[in-house]
Each structure stands twice: as structure tokens, then as C-alpha cells.
mmCIF file of C-alpha atoms in Angstrom:
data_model
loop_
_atom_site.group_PDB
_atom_site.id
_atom_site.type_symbol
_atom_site.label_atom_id
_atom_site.label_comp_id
_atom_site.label_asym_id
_atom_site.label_seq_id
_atom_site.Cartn_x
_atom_site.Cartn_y
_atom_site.Cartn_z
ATOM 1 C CA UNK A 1 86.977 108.310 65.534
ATOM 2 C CA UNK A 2 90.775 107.673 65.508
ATOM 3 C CA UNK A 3 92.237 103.768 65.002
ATOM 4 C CA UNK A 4 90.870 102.414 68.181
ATOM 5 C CA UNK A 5 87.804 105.024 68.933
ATOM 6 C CA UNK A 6 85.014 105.074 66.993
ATOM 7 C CA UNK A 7 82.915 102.175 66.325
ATOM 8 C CA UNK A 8 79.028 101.786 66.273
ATOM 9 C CA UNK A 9 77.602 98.704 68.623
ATOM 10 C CA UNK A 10 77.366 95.295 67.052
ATOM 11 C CA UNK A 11 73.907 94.467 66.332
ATOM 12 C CA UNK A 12 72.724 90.602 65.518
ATOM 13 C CA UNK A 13 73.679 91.038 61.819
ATOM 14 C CA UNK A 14 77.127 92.225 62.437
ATOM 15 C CA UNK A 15 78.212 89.603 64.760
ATOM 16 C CA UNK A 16 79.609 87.273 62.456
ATOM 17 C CA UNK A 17 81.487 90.626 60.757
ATOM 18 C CA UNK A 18 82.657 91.186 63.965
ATOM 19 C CA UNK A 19 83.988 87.218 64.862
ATOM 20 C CA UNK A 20 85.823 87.530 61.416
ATOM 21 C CA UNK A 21 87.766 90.894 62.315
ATOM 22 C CA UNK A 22 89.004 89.542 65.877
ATOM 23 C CA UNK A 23 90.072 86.103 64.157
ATOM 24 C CA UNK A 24 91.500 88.079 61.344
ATOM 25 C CA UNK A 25 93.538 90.754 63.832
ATOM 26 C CA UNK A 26 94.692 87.830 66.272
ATOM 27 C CA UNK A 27 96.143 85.536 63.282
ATOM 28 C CA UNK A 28 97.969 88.849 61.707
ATOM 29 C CA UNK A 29 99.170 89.646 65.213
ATOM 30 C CA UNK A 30 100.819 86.156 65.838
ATOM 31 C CA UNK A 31 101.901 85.866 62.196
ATOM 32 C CA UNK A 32 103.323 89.672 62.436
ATOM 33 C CA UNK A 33 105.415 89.121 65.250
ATOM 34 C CA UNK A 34 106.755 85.587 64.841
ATOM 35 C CA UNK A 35 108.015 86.477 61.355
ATOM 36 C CA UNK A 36 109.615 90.202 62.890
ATOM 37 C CA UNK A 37 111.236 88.263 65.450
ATOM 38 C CA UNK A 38 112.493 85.684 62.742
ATOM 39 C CA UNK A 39 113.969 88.519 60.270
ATOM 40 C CA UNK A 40 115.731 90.284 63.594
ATOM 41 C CA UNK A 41 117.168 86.683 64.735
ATOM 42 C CA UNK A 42 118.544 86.471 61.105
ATOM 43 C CA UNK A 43 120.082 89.697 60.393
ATOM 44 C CA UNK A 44 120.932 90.366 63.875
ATOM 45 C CA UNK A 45 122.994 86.833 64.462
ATOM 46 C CA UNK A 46 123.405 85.168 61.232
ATOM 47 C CA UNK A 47 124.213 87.960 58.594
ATOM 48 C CA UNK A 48 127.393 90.511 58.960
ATOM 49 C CA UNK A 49 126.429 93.305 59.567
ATOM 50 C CA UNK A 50 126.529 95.919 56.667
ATOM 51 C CA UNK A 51 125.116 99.629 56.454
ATOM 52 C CA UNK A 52 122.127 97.683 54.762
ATOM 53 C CA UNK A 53 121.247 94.755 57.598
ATOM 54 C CA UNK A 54 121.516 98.210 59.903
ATOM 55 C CA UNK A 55 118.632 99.357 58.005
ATOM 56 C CA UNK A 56 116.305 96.314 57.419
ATOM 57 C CA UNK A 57 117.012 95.478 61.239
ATOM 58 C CA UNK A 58 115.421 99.086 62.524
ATOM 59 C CA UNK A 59 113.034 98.712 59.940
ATOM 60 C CA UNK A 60 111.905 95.274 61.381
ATOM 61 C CA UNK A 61 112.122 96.801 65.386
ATOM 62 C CA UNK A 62 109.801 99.563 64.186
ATOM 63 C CA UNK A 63 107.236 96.704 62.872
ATOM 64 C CA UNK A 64 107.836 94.598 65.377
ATOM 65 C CA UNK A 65 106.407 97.322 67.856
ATOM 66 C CA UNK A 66 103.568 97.677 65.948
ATOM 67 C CA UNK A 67 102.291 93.911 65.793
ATOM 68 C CA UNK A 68 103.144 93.721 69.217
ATOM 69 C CA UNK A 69 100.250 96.382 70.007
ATOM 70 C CA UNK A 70 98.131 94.845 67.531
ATOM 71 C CA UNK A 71 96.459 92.356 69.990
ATOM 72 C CA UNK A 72 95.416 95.106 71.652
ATOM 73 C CA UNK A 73 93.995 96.489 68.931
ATOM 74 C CA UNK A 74 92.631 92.691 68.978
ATOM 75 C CA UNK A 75 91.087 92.580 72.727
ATOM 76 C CA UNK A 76 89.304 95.996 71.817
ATOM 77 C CA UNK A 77 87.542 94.502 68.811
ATOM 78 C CA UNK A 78 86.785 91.261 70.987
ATOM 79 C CA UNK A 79 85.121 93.795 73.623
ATOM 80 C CA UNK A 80 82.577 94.856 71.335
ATOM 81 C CA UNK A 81 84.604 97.677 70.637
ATOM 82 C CA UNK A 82 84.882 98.856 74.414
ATOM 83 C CA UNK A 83 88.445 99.490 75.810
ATOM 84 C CA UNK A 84 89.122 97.252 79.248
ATOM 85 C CA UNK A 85 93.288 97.420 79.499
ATOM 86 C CA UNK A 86 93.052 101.056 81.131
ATOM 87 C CA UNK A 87 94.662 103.914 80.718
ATOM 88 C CA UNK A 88 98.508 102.755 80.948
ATOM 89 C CA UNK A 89 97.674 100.509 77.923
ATOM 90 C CA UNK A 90 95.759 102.924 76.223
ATOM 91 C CA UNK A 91 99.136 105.360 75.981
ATOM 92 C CA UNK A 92 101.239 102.638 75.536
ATOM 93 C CA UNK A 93 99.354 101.287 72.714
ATOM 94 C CA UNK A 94 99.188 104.658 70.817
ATOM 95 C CA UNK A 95 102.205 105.299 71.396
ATOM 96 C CA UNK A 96 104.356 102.095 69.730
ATOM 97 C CA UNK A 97 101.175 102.693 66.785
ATOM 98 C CA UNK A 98 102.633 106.033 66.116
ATOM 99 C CA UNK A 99 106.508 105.475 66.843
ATOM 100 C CA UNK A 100 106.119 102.895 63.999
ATOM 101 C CA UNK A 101 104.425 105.165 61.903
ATOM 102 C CA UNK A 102 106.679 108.140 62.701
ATOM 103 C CA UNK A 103 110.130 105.875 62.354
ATOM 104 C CA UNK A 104 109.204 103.814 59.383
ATOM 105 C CA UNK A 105 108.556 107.360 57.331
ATOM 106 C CA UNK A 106 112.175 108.678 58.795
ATOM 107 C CA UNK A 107 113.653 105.667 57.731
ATOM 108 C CA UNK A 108 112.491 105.404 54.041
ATOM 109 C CA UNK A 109 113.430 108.764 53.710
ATOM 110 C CA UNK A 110 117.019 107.721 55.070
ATOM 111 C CA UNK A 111 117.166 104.756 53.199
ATOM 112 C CA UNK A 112 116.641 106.516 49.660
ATOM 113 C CA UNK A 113 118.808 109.261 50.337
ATOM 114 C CA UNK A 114 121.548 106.317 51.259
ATOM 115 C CA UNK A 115 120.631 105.263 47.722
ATOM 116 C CA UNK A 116 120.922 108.454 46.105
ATOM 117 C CA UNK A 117 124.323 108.846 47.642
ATOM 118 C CA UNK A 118 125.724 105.349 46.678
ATOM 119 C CA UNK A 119 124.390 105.852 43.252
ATOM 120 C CA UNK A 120 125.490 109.526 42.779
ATOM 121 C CA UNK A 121 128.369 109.834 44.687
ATOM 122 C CA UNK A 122 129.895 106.573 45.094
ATOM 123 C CA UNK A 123 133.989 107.440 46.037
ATOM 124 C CA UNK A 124 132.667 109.567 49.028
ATOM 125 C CA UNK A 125 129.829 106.325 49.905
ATOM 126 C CA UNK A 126 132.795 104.042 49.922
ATOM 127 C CA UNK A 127 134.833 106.448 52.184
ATOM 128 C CA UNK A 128 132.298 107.756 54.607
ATOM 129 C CA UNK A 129 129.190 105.462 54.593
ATOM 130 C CA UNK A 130 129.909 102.428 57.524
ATOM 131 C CA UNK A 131 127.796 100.571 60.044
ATOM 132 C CA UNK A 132 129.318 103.444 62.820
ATOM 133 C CA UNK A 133 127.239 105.963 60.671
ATOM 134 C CA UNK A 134 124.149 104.250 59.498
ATOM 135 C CA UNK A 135 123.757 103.116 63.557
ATOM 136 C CA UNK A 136 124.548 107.045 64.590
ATOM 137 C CA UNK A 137 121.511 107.887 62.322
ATOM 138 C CA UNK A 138 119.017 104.960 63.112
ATOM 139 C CA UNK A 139 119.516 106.590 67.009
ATOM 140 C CA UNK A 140 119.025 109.691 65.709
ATOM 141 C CA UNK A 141 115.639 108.670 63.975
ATOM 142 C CA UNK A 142 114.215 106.832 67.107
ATOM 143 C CA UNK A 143 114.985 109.958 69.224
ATOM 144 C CA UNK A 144 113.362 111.937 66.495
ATOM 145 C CA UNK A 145 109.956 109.451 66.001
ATOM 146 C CA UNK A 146 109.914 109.417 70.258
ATOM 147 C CA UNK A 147 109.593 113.009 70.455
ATOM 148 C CA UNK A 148 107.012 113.497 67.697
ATOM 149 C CA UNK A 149 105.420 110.928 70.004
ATOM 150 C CA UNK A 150 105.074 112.160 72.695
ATOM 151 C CA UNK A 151 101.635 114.691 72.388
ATOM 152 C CA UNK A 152 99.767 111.450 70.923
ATOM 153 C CA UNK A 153 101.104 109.747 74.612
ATOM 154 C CA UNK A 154 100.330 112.596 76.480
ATOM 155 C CA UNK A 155 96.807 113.592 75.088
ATOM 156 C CA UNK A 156 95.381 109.888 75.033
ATOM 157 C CA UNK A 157 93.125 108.821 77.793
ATOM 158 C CA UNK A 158 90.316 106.101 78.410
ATOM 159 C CA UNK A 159 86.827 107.989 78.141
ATOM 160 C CA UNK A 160 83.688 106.742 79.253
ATOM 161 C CA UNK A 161 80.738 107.436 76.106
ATOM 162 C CA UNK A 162 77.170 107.441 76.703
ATOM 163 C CA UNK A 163 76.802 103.911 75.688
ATOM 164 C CA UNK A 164 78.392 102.792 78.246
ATOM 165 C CA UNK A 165 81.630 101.925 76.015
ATOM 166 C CA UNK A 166 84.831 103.082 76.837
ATOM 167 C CA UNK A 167 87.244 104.458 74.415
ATOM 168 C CA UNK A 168 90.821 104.706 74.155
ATOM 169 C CA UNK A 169 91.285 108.516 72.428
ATOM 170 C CA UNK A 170 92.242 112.381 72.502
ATOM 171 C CA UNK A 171 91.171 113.429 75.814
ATOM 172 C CA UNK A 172 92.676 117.230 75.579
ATOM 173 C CA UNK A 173 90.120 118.468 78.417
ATOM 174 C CA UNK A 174 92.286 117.310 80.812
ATOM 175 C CA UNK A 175 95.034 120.100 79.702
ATOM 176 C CA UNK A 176 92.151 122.305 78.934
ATOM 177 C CA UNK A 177 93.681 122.553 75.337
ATOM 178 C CA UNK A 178 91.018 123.783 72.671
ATOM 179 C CA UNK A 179 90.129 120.241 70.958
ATOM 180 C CA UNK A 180 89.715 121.513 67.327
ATOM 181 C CA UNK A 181 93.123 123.313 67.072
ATOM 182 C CA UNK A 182 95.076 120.055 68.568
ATOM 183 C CA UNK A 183 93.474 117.919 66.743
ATOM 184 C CA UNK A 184 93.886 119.688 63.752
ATOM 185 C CA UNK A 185 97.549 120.407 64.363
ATOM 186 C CA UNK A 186 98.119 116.473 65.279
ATOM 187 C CA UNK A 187 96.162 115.455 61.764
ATOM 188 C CA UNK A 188 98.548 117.348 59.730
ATOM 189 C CA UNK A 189 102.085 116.935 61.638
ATOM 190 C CA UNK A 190 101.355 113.419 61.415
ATOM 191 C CA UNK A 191 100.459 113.335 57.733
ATOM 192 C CA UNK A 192 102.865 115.631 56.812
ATOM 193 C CA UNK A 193 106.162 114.614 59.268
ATOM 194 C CA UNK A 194 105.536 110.617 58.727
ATOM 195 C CA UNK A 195 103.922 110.551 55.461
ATOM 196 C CA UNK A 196 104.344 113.735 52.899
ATOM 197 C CA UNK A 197 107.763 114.752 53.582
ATOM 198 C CA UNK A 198 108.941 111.270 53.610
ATOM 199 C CA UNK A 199 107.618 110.557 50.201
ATOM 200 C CA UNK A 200 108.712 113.956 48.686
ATOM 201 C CA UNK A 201 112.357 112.962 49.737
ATOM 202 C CA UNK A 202 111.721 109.539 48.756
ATOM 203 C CA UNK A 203 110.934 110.816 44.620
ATOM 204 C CA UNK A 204 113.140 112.832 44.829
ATOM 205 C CA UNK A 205 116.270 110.763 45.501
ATOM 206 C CA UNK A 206 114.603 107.857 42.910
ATOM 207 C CA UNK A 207 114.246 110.598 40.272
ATOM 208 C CA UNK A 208 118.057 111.503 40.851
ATOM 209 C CA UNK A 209 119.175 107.923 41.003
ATOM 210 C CA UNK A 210 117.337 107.276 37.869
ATOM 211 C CA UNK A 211 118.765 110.239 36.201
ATOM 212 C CA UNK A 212 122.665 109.477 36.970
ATOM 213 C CA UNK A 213 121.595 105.619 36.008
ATOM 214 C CA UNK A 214 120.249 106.408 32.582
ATOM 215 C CA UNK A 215 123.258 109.595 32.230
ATOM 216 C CA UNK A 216 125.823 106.903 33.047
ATOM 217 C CA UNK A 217 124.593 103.847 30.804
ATOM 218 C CA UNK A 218 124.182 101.483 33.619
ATOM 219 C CA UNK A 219 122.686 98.575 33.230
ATOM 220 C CA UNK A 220 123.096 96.551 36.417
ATOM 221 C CA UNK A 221 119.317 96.183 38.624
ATOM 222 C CA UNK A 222 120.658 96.328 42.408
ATOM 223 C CA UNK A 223 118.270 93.129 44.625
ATOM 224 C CA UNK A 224 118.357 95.691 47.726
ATOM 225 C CA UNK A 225 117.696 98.718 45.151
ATOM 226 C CA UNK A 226 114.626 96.203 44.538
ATOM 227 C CA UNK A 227 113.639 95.327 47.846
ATOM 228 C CA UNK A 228 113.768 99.834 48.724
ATOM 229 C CA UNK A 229 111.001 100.310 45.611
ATOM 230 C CA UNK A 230 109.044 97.511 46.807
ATOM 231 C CA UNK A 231 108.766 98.593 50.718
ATOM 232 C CA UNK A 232 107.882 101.988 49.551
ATOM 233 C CA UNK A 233 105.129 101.252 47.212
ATOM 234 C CA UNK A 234 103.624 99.013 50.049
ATOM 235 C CA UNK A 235 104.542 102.027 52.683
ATOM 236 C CA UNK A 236 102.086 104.392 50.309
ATOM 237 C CA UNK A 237 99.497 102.228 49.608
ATOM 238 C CA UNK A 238 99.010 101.099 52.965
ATOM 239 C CA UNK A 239 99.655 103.977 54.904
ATOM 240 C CA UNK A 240 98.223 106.784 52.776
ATOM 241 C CA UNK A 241 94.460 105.708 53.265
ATOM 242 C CA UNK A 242 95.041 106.017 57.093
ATOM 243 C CA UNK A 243 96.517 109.944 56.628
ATOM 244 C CA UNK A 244 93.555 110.585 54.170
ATOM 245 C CA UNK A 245 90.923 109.575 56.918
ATOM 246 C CA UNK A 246 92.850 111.044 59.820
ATOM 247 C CA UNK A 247 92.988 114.640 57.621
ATOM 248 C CA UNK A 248 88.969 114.072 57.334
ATOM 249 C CA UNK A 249 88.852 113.331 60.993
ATOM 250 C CA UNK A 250 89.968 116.460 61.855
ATOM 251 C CA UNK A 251 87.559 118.496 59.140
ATOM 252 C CA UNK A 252 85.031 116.734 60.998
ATOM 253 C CA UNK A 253 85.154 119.976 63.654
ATOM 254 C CA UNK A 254 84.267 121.816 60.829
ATOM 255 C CA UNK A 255 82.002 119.454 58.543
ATOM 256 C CA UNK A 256 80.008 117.555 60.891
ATOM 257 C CA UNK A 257 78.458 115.743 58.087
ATOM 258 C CA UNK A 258 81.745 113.998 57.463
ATOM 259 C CA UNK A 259 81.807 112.263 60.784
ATOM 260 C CA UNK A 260 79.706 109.231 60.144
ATOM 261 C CA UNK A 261 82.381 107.915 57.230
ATOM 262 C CA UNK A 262 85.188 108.994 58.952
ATOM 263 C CA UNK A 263 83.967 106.988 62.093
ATOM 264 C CA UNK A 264 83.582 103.688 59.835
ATOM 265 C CA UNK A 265 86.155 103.965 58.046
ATOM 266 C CA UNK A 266 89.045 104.979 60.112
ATOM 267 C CA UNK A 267 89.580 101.435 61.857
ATOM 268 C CA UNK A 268 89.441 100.060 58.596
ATOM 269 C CA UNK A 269 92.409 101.841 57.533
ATOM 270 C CA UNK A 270 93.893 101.710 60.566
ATOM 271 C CA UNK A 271 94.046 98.269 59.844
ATOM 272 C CA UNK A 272 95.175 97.900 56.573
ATOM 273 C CA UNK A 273 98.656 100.404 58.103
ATOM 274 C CA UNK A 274 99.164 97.711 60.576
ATOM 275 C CA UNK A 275 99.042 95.310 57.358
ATOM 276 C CA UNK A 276 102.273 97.190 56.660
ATOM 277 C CA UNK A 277 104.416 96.141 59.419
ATOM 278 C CA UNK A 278 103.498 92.481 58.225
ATOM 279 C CA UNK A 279 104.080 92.295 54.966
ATOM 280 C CA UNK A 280 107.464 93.953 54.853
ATOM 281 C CA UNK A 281 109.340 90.237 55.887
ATOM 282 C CA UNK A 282 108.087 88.972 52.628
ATOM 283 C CA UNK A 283 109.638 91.177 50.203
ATOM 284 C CA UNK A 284 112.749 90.908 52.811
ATOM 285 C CA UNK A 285 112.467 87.407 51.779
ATOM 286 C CA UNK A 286 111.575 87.355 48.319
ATOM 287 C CA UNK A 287 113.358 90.502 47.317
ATOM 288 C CA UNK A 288 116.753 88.669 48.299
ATOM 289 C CA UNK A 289 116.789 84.893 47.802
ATOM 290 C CA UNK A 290 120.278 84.936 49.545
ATOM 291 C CA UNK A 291 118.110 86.197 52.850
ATOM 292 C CA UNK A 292 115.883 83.397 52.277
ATOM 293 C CA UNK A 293 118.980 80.700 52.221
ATOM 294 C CA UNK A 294 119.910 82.183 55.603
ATOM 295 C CA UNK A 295 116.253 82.109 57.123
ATOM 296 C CA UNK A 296 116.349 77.895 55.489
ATOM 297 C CA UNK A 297 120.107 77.774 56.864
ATOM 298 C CA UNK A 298 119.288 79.210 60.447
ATOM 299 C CA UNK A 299 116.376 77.339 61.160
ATOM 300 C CA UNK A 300 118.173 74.002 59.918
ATOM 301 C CA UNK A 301 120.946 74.785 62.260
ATOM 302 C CA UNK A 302 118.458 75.719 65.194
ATOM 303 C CA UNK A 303 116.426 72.141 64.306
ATOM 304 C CA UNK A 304 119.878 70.523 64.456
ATOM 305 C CA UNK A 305 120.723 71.668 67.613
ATOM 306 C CA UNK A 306 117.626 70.823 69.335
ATOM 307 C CA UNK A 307 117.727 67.410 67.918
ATOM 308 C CA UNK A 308 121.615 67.132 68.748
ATOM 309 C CA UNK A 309 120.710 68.020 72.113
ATOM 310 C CA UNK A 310 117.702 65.722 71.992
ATOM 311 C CA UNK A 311 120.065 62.694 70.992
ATOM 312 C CA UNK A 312 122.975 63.518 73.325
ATOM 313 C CA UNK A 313 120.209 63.698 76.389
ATOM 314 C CA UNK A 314 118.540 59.921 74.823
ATOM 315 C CA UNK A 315 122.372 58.892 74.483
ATOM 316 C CA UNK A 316 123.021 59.813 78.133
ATOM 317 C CA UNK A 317 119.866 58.676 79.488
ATOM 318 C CA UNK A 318 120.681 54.868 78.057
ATOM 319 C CA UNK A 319 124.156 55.083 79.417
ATOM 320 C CA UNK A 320 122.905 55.853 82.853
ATOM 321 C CA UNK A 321 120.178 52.667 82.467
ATOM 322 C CA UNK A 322 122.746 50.673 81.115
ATOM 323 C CA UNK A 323 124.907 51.680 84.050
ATOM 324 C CA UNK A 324 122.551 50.754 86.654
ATOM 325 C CA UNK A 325 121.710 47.334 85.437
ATOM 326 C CA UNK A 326 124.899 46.605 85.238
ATOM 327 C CA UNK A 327 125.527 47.276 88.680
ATOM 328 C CA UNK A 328 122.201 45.777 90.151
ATOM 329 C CA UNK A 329 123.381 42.281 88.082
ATOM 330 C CA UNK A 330 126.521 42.932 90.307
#
């Protein structure tokens, strides 16, 4: 039912479906965390650090937790959609799934007001707004995102199914909570804490930024102003067909009929959110061609070190040779 629950068994005919998915997940996985790793390297140790880098590098953390519990995601597909990592894994890999979803959605919302302010209100921006402030509220947003957390780590649990497969999902037995007002309640806090609040605060600072932009005459297109727009259309469009399905997952108690769509669809979109977390380094990159002169800069000075190194060992190594044929001739 949810992202990692409800699948129907592979038959013959959906093997080769099924190879194409795990090869698919495991190459995004790899891909997603090598270049999240790559963008926090760069901003974190090659790039001063600005109100800005503070948010792209919290933006990248919260993506980088979510590729890292893609393979996961991966080893449940390879199964045969059966979960083997018990239940420790199962939490933890719900858990970074929804801290992603839950910071990435506080962050936007951050991020835009930050642009609304800088736009609107720039003497007070260029008084108050520092990296001491922008670091204060990137705490404040993971502390937030951990506690909304929380009930999807507490509730999850590895159940066995008649099959014989074992999923990783609600299990609210266990706290003998009634299942169809939980779920219910989880379906909407999550759509509407992480996804619909978010993007009303998210128009509503662009419609106020374009409003003093257009009162004041201004001309000038901002690259990070850019980069914002372009990480929140690719924020909606990949997250909102995951809160769409989870909403229907939840009507499900009260429209059985729904369930059968809702249980092939959901990892689908489930999916296509974790798409999200990958995608963001490329418009980090090709939002900002200075960022990608630091990425070409960083790696040529990383190359150059190894190969330094590399040379200096050689160098040493036909010293020491020399050395001792010099003394056996001796």
C-alpha cells in the first residue's frame, strides 16, 4: 500500500519489468549519492560560505538521506517485493524517506521567504540576514522534520502477509491505535505539513517578489533566484503524485474499490519522489555555471593531488633503487 508495501507477486511476464526496476533503482541510488556527496564536498570545502551555500548544503543532506535509503528500497524490489533487512531497517528506512520529505518542504518554504525578504526588504536583509541565522534556522527545520517523524518511525513494523511476503508498513495494532483514524490523520499531516503549506508559502512569497519587481522597474534575473523556481517546479511535480496517492490510500478505509490502483500505483510514485533528491545537483549545476567551474576546479585539484602524490611516491621509490645499487656496486 504505502512506498515499500504493496506489490502483487511477479508472475513469468513481469519478470523482465521487474529486472528493469531493480537495475533502474540501483543505478539512481549510486548516481544519487555520488553526485550529493560531490555537491556537499563542493559547497562545504571549496565555496565560502554564504546564507545561500547554507541552504543548497541542507538541501543536499536532506537528499542525500534519501538516496542513501534508496537501495533499500532497491533490495526490496530485488526480493520479489518481500522485506528481508528486519525491523530496525524497516524504521530506519521510513524514517530518512520522510525526514527528506518533511525537511525539503520546510526548506523551500524558508528559502522563498529568504527571497521575499531580500527582494522586499533589502536594508533590513543586509543588516540581519548572515550565515549565524540561516544555520540557527536550518537546526530549527531538522528538529522540526525529526519530530513530524517520529509517528511514521514509531508505527512502522515488518508484517508477515498471507503470501508468505513480508512487508515493511503501518503496523498500529501493536499500540492498539484504531488503523483508519491514524492512517487518515498521517495521509493528511503529511500532505498538508510537507507539501500544501509549503507550496502556499512558496506562491505566496513569488507573487510578492514579482509584485515589488515589476512596482520597482527591475530588470536584473537573479542565477540563484533561477536555480529557487527551478527546484520548486521539480519539488511539485515530483512530489505531488506521491501526496495524491497517499490521500487515496487512506480513502481506501472507506472506498475499498480504490485499493487495487492505489496498491499499483503508490511505488510508482514513490519512486518518481525519490527522483527528486537526484535531480536537484543538476540544476545546482546548470542553474550556476560558476558552481560548475568549482565542481571542474575541485576535481582537477583532487586529480592533481593524487597524481602529485603518485609522482612524489615513483620519485622516491627510484631514489631508494638508485640508492641501493649504488651501494651494492660499493
Amino acid at each position: 500500500r504505502d512506498m515499500i508495501n504493496t506489490s502483487k507477486h511477479s508472475n513469468s511476464s513481469d519478470r523482465p519489468f521487474s529486472y528493469a526496476a531493480v537495475c533502474l533503482h540501483g543505478i539512481v541510488s549510486i548516481f544519487g549519492i555520488l553526485e550529493n556527496l560531490l555537491i556537499l564536498w563542493v559547497i562545504g570545502f571549496r565555496v565560502r560560505r554564504t546564507v545561500i551555500s547554507v541552504w543548497i548544503i541542507n538541501l543536499a543532506a536532506s537528499d542525500l538521506l534519501a538516496t542513501i535509503s534508496l537501495p533499500f528500497f532497491t533490495h526490496f524490489l530485488a526480493r520479489g517485493g518481500t522485506w528481508t533487512l528486519g525491523t530496525t531497517f524497516c524504521k530506519i528506512h521510513s524514517s530518512m524517506f520522510f525526514l527528506n520529505m518533511f525537511v525539503s518542504g520546510f526548506l523551500l518554504s524558508v528559502i522563498s521567504l529568504d527571497r521575499c525578504l531580500v527582494v522586499i526588504y533589502p536594508v533590513w536583509s543586509q543588516n540581519h540576514r548572515d550565515v549565524r541565522l540561516a544555520t540557527q534556522v536550518c537546526i530549527g527545520i531538522w528538529i522540526l522534520a525529526v519530530i513530524n517523524t517520529i509517528p511514521y518511525y514509531v508505527f512502522r513494523d515488518t508484517i508477515e502477509r498471507n503470501d508468505g511476503r513480508i512487508m515493511c508498513y503501518y503496523n498500529y495494532a501493536q499500540y492498539r491505535s484504531p488503523e483508519q483514524e491514524v492512517d487518515t490523520l498521517c495521509g493528511m499531516s503529511k500532505f498538508l505539513l510537507s507539501f500544501f503549506i509549503p507550496l502556499l508559502v512558496i506562491i505566496g512569497s513569488y507573487m510578492a517578489v514579482s509584485s515589488s519587481i515589476t512596482r520597482r522597474g527591475r530588470k536584473r534575473t537573479y542565477r540563484f533566484f533561477r536555480l529557487v523556481v527551478a527546484v520548486i517546479i521539480t519539488f511539485i511535480l515530483c512530489w505531488i503524485p506521491y501526496h495524491i496517492f497517499s490521500l487515496l490510500e487512506a480513502a481506501t478505509h472507506y472506498y475499498p474499490s480504490l485499493h487495487h490502483s492505489v496498491s499499483l500505483a503508490l511505488p510508482l510514485v514513490s519512486s518518481l519522489a525519490f527522483i527528486n533528491s537526484v535531480v536537484n545537483p543538476f540544476l545546482y549545476v546548470f542553474s550556476c555555471p560558476d558552481f560548475l567551474a568549482k565542481i571542474r576546479q575541485s576535481l582537477s585539484a583532487v586529480m592533481e593531488s593524487v597524481l602529485m602524490e603518485d609522482t612524489d611516491f615513483q620519485h622516491r621509490r627510484s631514489t631508494t633503487r638508485s640508492s641501493v645499487s649504488t651501494s651494492e656496486l660499493l
